[in-house]
Amino acid sequence: MISQEDIFQINSKKEFEKITLKVFRHQYDNNLVYQQFCNFLKKDKTNVKSLTEIPFLPIQFFKSHNILSTDESIQQTFTSSGTTGVQTSKHFVTDVSWYEMSYRLGFSEFYGNIEDYCVLALLPSYLEREGSSLIYMVEDLIQRSNHQDSGFYLHNYDELISKLIELDLLGQNVILIGVTYALLDLIEQQNFQLKNTIIMETGGMKGKRKEMIREELHTVLCKGFGVSKIHSEYGMTELLSQAYSLGDGIFECPPWMQILIRDTEDALTYVSEGKTGGINVIDLANINSCSFIATQDLGKKYPNHSFEVLGRFDHSDIRGCNLMVV
């Protein structure tokens, strides 16, 4: 049996690979959907000996199948946002303590003790629907910060503006985590010069604004908030772990998560560092669903496992990942 200690105390490349292969064997045995997918690719426990030989399940399977590696009862169902008529992803979580452990340890890995911060959340499009894993995480971080001013803001921008200015003047460390379009809305109402505040964008215009390239977006946000860097969070419904960027769009993973970049023309091969391809994610916190996900995001990988997200496959919801034709 693979324990939380096995996963969350990984501290070397060798240990990561050893546990990852153990997780692969466990999920091959216990996840029928994943096992059938592996078998189509003629991969099984006997011929997968390294990380690059592990099959990565196309993320679209979370829309069409129940992805489970256990027969335990479901505690929590996280769902993706989606436009009307588009099928949403469902991530069935049988033990929510894995998610809580992952995001709590992941946050502290990059930012230290949550109690050192006041956490302000500007996530209207997430708050207005059920089943958001981001809301679950941020709500818990707000509570664990133990700060009287931590909380969610929906459309009450005037109150948020006053709070940001007040806390910053007091020298309070603040994290403002917001969906991209709402952060842009905020700085159109007020220009800031924040000295003690981290601005963290979660990405996406959610159909509210025209999409912008990251460099342009971060330049606008830096100017509007008066900060030198914009932080980012890379997460999704289908993952129980997050990668973080402390600036310049370069993300790093916690020790139990890793990115591989697949060739866009041949999904079963990988490209070298610095080259663009599809992002595959190993998320060992997904122990009870599937830890090997082929996303629809494009990116590049750099030395020391850092990576950049460049966008999405064109018409990804229709065309999907070319593994789907297998």
PDB file of C-alpha atoms in Angstrom, residues 145-250:
ATOM      1  CA  SER A 145      -4.516  31.920   7.693  1.00  0.00           C
ATOM      2  CA  ASN A 146      -6.400  32.831  10.885  1.00  0.00           C
ATOM      3  CA  HIS A 147      -6.522  36.456   9.735  1.00  0.00           C
ATOM      4  CA  GLN A 148      -9.687  38.403  10.450  1.00  0.00           C
ATOM      5  CA  ASP A 149      -9.604  40.135   7.064  1.00  0.00           C
ATOM      6  CA  SER A 150      -9.053  36.994   4.950  1.00  0.00           C
ATOM      7  CA  GLY A 151     -12.010  36.189   2.734  1.00  0.00           C
ATOM      8  CA  PHE A 152     -13.754  36.022  -0.634  1.00  0.00           C
ATOM      9  CA  TYR A 153     -14.874  38.984  -2.704  1.00  0.00           C
ATOM     10  CA  LEU A 154     -17.476  38.629  -5.426  1.00  0.00           C
ATOM     11  CA  HIS A 155     -18.445  41.936  -7.040  1.00  0.00           C
ATOM     12  CA  ASN A 156     -17.784  44.206  -4.045  1.00  0.00           C
ATOM     13  CA  TYR A 157     -14.716  45.834  -5.629  1.00  0.00           C
ATOM     14  CA  ASP A 158     -14.895  49.040  -3.557  1.00  0.00           C
ATOM     15  CA  GLU A 159     -14.575  47.038  -0.344  1.00  0.00           C
ATOM     16  CA  LEU A 160     -11.667  45.022  -1.761  1.00  0.00           C
ATOM     17  CA  ILE A 161      -9.877  48.167  -2.937  1.00  0.00           C
ATOM     18  CA  SER A 162     -10.144  49.728   0.532  1.00  0.00           C
ATOM     19  CA  LYS A 163      -8.964  46.510   2.198  1.00  0.00           C
ATOM     20  CA  LEU A 164      -5.935  46.122  -0.105  1.00  0.00           C
ATOM     21  CA  ILE A 165      -4.790  49.688   0.505  1.00  0.00           C
ATOM     22  CA  GLU A 166      -5.383  49.496   4.257  1.00  0.00           C
ATOM     23  CA  LEU A 167      -3.566  46.176   4.754  1.00  0.00           C
ATOM     24  CA  ASP A 168      -0.643  47.212   2.565  1.00  0.00           C
ATOM     25  CA  LEU A 169      -0.173  50.431   4.524  1.00  0.00           C
ATOM     26  CA  LEU A 170      -0.160  48.400   7.743  1.00  0.00           C
ATOM     27  CA  GLY A 171       2.709  46.274   6.382  1.00  0.00           C
ATOM     28  CA  GLN A 172       0.576  43.125   6.391  1.00  0.00           C
ATOM     29  CA  ASN A 173       1.694  40.373   4.002  1.00  0.00           C
ATOM     30  CA  VAL A 174      -1.216  39.771   1.646  1.00  0.00           C
ATOM     31  CA  ILE A 175      -1.893  37.269  -1.136  1.00  0.00           C
ATOM     32  CA  LEU A 176      -4.589  38.345  -3.570  1.00  0.00           C
ATOM     33  CA  ILE A 177      -5.538  35.314  -5.641  1.00  0.00           C
ATOM     34  CA  GLY A 178      -7.783  36.161  -8.539  1.00  0.00           C
ATOM     35  CA  VAL A 179      -9.162  35.008 -11.851  1.00  0.00           C
ATOM     36  CA  THR A 180      -7.478  37.008 -14.603  1.00  0.00           C
ATOM     37  CA  TYR A 181     -10.430  38.994 -15.924  1.00  0.00           C
ATOM     38  CA  ALA A 182     -11.476  40.078 -12.403  1.00  0.00           C
ATOM     39  CA  LEU A 183      -7.957  41.336 -11.611  1.00  0.00           C
ATOM     40  CA  LEU A 184      -8.102  43.421 -14.797  1.00  0.00           C
ATOM     41  CA  ASP A 185     -11.541  44.740 -13.797  1.00  0.00           C
ATOM     42  CA  LEU A 186     -10.111  45.740 -10.409  1.00  0.00           C
ATOM     43  CA  ILE A 187      -7.188  47.785 -11.739  1.00  0.00           C
ATOM     44  CA  GLU A 188      -9.502  49.578 -14.147  1.00  0.00           C
ATOM     45  CA  GLN A 189     -11.243  50.954 -11.062  1.00  0.00           C
ATOM     46  CA  GLN A 190      -8.109  51.696  -9.022  1.00  0.00           C
ATOM     47  CA  ASN A 191      -4.366  52.027  -9.592  1.00  0.00           C
ATOM     48  CA  PHE A 192      -2.323  50.632  -6.710  1.00  0.00           C
ATOM     49  CA  GLN A 193       1.224  50.893  -5.393  1.00  0.00           C
ATOM     50  CA  LEU A 194       1.383  47.744  -3.285  1.00  0.00           C
ATOM     51  CA  LYS A 195       4.539  46.983  -1.303  1.00  0.00           C
ATOM     52  CA  ASN A 196       3.498  43.960   0.778  1.00  0.00           C
ATOM     53  CA  THR A 197       1.061  42.191  -1.513  1.00  0.00           C
ATOM     54  CA  ILE A 198       1.505  39.174  -3.803  1.00  0.00           C
ATOM     55  CA  ILE A 199      -0.802  39.143  -6.825  1.00  0.00           C
ATOM     56  CA  MET A 200      -1.503  35.572  -7.948  1.00  0.00           C
ATOM     57  CA  GLU A 201      -3.509  34.990 -11.120  1.00  0.00           C
ATOM     58  CA  THR A 202      -5.191  31.680 -11.765  1.00  0.00           C
ATOM     59  CA  GLY A 203      -5.480  32.210 -15.513  1.00  0.00           C
ATOM     60  CA  GLY A 204      -8.359  32.412 -17.908  1.00  0.00           C
ATOM     61  CA  MET A 205     -10.711  35.112 -19.114  1.00  0.00           C
ATOM     62  CA  LYS A 206     -13.733  32.769 -18.803  1.00  0.00           C
ATOM     63  CA  GLY A 207     -15.215  34.368 -21.896  1.00  0.00           C
ATOM     64  CA  LYS A 208     -15.407  37.751 -20.155  1.00  0.00           C
ATOM     65  CA  ARG A 209     -12.518  39.408 -22.009  1.00  0.00           C
ATOM     66  CA  LYS A 210     -10.304  38.903 -25.024  1.00  0.00           C
ATOM     67  CA  GLU A 211      -7.450  36.513 -24.300  1.00  0.00           C
ATOM     68  CA  MET A 212      -4.010  38.118 -23.884  1.00  0.00           C
ATOM     69  CA  ILE A 213      -0.517  36.678 -24.154  1.00  0.00           C
ATOM     70  CA  ARG A 214       1.137  36.284 -20.767  1.00  0.00           C
ATOM     71  CA  GLU A 215       3.817  38.967 -21.235  1.00  0.00           C
ATOM     72  CA  GLU A 216       1.210  41.587 -22.127  1.00  0.00           C
ATOM     73  CA  LEU A 217      -1.126  40.518 -19.331  1.00  0.00           C
ATOM     74  CA  HIS A 218       1.578  40.559 -16.647  1.00  0.00           C
ATOM     75  CA  THR A 219       2.856  43.949 -17.810  1.00  0.00           C
ATOM     76  CA  VAL A 220      -0.655  45.396 -17.439  1.00  0.00           C
ATOM     77  CA  LEU A 221      -1.176  43.767 -14.033  1.00  0.00           C
ATOM     78  CA  CYS A 222       2.262  44.831 -12.728  1.00  0.00           C
ATOM     79  CA  LYS A 223       1.556  48.422 -13.690  1.00  0.00           C
ATOM     80  CA  GLY A 224      -1.973  48.391 -12.278  1.00  0.00           C
ATOM     81  CA  PHE A 225      -1.018  46.891  -8.919  1.00  0.00           C
ATOM     82  CA  GLY A 226       2.373  48.592  -8.647  1.00  0.00           C
ATOM     83  CA  VAL A 227       4.237  45.302  -8.211  1.00  0.00           C
ATOM     84  CA  SER A 228       7.364  43.957  -9.930  1.00  0.00           C
ATOM     85  CA  LYS A 229       6.157  40.374 -10.531  1.00  0.00           C
ATOM     86  CA  ILE A 230       2.868  38.549 -11.026  1.00  0.00           C
ATOM     87  CA  HIS A 231       2.631  35.111  -9.469  1.00  0.00           C
ATOM     88  CA  SER A 232       0.582  32.319 -11.052  1.00  0.00           C
ATOM     89  CA  GLU A 233      -0.993  29.028 -10.015  1.00  0.00           C
ATOM     90  CA  TYR A 234      -1.175  26.083 -12.443  1.00  0.00           C
ATOM     91  CA  GLY A 235      -3.843  23.636 -11.435  1.00  0.00           C
ATOM     92  CA  MET A 236      -6.919  21.972 -12.838  1.00  0.00           C
ATOM     93  CA  THR A 237      -9.926  19.908 -11.826  1.00  0.00           C
ATOM     94  CA  GLU A 238      -8.213  16.685 -12.863  1.00  0.00           C
ATOM     95  CA  LEU A 239      -5.164  17.274 -10.620  1.00  0.00           C
ATOM     96  CA  LEU A 240      -4.868  17.354  -6.835  1.00  0.00           C
ATOM     97  CA  SER A 241      -1.558  19.269  -6.916  1.00  0.00           C
ATOM     98  CA  GLN A 242      -0.568  22.718  -8.138  1.00  0.00           C
ATOM     99  CA  ALA A 243       2.552  24.203  -9.643  1.00  0.00           C
ATOM    100  CA  TYR A 244       3.407  27.827  -8.851  1.00  0.00           C
ATOM    101  CA  SER A 245       5.189  30.621 -10.674  1.00  0.00           C
ATOM    102  CA  LEU A 246       6.836  33.314  -8.564  1.00  0.00           C
ATOM    103  CA  GLY A 247       7.147  35.501 -11.668  1.00  0.00           C
ATOM    104  CA  ASP A 248       7.946  35.583 -15.396  1.00  0.00           C
ATOM    105  CA  GLY A 249       5.592  32.683 -16.113  1.00  0.00           C
ATOM    106  CA  ILE A 250       8.130  30.034 -15.054  1.00  0.00           C
TER     107      ILE A 250
END
